[in-house]
One Martini backbone bead per residue (centre of mass of N, CA, C, O) as a GRO file, in nm:
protein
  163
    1UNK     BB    1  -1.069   0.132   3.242
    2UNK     BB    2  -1.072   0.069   2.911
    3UNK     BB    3  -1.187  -0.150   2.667
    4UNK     BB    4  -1.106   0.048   2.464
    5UNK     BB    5  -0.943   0.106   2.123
    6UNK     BB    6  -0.846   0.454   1.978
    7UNK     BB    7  -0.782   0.511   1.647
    8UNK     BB    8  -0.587   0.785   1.500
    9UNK     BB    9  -0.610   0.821   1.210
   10UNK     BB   10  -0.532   0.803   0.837
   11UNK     BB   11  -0.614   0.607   0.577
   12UNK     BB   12  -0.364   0.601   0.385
   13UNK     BB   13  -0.206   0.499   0.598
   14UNK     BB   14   0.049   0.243   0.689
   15UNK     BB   15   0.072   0.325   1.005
   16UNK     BB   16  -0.250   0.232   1.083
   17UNK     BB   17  -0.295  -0.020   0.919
   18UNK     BB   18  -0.139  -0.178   1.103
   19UNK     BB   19  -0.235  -0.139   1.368
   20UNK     BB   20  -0.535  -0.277   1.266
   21UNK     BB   21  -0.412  -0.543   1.223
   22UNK     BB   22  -0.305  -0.617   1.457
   23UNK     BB   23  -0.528  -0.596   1.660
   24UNK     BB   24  -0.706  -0.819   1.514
   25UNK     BB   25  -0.463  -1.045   1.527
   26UNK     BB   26  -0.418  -1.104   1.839
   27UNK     BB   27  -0.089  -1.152   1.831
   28UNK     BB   28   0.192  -1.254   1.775
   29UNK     BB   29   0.434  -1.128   1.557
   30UNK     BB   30   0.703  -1.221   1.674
   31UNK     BB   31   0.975  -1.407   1.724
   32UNK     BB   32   1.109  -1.585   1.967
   33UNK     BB   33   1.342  -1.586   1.836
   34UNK     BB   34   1.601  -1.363   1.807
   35UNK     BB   35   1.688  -1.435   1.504
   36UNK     BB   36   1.426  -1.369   1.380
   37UNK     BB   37   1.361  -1.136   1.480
   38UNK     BB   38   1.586  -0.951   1.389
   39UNK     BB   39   1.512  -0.996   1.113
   40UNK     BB   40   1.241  -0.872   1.089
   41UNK     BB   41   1.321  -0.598   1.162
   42UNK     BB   42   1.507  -0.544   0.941
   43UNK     BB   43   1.296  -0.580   0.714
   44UNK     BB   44   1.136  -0.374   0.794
   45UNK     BB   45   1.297  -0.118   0.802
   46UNK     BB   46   1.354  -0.169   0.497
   47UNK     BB   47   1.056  -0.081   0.421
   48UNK     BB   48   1.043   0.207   0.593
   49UNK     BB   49   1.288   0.319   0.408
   50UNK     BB   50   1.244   0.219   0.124
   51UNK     BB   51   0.968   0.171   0.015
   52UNK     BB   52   0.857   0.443   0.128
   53UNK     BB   53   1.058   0.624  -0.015
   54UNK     BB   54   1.018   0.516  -0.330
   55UNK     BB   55   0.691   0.564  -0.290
   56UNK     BB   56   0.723   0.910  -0.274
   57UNK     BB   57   0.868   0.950  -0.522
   58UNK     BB   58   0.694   0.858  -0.722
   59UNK     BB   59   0.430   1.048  -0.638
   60UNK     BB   60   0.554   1.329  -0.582
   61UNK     BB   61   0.850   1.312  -0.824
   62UNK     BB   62   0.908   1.352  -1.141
   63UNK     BB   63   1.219   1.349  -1.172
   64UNK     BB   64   1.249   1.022  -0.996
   65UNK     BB   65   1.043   0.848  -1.066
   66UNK     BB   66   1.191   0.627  -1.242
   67UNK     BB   67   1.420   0.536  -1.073
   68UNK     BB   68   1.229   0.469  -0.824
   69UNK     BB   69   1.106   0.243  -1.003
   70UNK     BB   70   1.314   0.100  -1.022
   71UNK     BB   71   1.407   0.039  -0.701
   72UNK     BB   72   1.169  -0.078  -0.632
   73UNK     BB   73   1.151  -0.330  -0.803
   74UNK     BB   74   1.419  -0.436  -0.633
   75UNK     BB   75   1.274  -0.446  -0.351
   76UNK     BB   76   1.093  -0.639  -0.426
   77UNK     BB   77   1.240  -0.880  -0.482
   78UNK     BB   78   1.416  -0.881  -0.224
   79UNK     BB   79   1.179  -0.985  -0.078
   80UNK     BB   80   1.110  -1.248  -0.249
   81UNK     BB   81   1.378  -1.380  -0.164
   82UNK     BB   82   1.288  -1.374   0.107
   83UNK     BB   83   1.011  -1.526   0.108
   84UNK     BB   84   1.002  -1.723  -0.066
   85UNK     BB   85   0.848  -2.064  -0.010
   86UNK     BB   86   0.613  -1.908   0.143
   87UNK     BB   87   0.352  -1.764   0.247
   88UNK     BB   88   0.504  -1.585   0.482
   89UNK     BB   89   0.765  -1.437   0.603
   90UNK     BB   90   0.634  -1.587   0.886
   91UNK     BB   91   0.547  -1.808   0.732
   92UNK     BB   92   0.265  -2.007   0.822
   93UNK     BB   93   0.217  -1.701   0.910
   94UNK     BB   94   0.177  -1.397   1.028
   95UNK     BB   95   0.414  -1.092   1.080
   96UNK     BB   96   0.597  -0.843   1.073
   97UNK     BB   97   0.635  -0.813   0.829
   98UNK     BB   98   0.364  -0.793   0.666
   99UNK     BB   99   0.223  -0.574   0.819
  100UNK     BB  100   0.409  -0.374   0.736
  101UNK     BB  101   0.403  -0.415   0.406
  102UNK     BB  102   0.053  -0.465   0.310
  103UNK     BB  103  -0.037  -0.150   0.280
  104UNK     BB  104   0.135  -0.074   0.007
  105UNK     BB  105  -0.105  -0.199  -0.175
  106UNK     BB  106  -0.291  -0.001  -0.201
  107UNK     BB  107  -0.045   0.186  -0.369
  108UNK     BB  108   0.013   0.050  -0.639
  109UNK     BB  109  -0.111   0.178  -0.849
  110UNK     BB  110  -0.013   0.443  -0.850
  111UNK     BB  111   0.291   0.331  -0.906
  112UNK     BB  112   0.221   0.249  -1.177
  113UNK     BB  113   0.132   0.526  -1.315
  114UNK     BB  114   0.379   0.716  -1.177
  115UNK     BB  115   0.622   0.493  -1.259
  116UNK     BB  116   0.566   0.272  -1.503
  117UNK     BB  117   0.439  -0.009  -1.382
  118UNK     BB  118   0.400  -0.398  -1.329
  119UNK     BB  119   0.342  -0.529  -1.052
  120UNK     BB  120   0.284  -0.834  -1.173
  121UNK     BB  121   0.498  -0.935  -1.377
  122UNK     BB  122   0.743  -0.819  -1.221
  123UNK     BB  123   0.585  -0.953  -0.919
  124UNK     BB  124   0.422  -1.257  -0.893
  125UNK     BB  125   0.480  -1.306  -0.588
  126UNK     BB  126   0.393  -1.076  -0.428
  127UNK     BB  127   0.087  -1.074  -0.536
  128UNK     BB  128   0.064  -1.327  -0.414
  129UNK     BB  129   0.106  -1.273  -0.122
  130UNK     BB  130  -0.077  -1.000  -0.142
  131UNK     BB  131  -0.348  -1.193  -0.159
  132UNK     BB  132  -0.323  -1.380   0.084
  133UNK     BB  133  -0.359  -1.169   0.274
  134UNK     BB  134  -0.663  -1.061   0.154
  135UNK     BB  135  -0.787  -1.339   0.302
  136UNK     BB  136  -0.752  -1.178   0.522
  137UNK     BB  137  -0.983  -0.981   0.753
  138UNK     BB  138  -0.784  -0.792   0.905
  139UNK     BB  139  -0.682  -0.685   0.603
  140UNK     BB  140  -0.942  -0.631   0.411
  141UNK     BB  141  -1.013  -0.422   0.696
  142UNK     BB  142  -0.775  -0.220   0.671
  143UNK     BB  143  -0.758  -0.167   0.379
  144UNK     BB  144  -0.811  -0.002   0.112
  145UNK     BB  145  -0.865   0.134  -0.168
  146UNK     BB  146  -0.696   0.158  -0.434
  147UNK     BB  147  -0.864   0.366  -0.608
  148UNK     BB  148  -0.884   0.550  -0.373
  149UNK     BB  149  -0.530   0.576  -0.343
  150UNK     BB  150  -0.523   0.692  -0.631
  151UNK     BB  151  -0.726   0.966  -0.617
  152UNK     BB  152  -0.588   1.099  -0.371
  153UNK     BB  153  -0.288   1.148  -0.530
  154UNK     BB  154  -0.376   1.305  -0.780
  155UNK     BB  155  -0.442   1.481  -0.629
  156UNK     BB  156  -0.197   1.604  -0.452
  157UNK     BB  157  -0.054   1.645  -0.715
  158UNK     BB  158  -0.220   1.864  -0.818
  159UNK     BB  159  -0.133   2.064  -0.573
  160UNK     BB  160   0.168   2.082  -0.636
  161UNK     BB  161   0.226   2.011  -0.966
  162UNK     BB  162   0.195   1.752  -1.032
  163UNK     BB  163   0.131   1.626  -1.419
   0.00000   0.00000   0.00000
């Protein structure tokens, strides 16, 4: 058996980025209670769904880019309100939406650029708390730099058509 565990994955994915934070990580992401579990699964699910397909649209779609940037901003409200005065989604520890959100922080500018939005002023709490993700080791060194990810989809747009 191996002691190594190698990940494959592409630089911007927020799916490679998760995993590198778990094994990082190296503790349980999900509570033990049933119903704390339940409900993080459905925040990350909410994530996986909702975040990351109107973060498709922003950087992708020139016609729905607006719109999209719209439902965006308001789904991170409903984040932040889930969040309340919690240090993470997980309370005073990483937890499950933490792992699943943190890497889309990454992709902000592109979204606040294609998308003409401000998530500093629109969602100030959200940006707080990702930011003390990324005083997190595990995340600060999983995570992309932001003009990096800027800079990628730029080109992939200019590739589309979309400019």
């Amino acid at each position: 058996m191996a002691d190594e565990v190698a990940l494959l994955d592409f630089w911007p994915s927020p799916f490679g980025m998760r995993l590198r934070i778990a094994l990082a990580e190296k503790a349980p992401l999900l509570p033990s209670d049933p119903y704390h579990r339940a409900q993080a699964r459905f925040w990350a699910d909410f994530v996986d769904k909702k975040v990351y397909e109107l973060g498709r649209k922003i950087r992708t779609e020139k016609g729905e880019a607006k719109e999209a940037a719209k439902e965006f901003i308001e789904s991170l409200k409903l984040l932040e309100e889930q969040l309340g005065d919690k240090a993470y989604f997980g309370g005073d520890k990483l937890g499950f939406v933490d792992v699943a959100l943190i890497p889309f922080y990454s992709w902000f500018k592109a979204y606040e650029t294609f998308g003409n939005l401000n998530i500093d002023t629109q969602c100030p709490k959200f940006i707080a708390w990702a930011k003390r993700c990324l005083l997190k080791e595990s995340i600060s060194k999983s995570i992309p730099d932001r003009d990096k990810v800027y800079e990628f989809y730029v080109e992939i747009r200019r590739k589309l058509g979309i400019e």
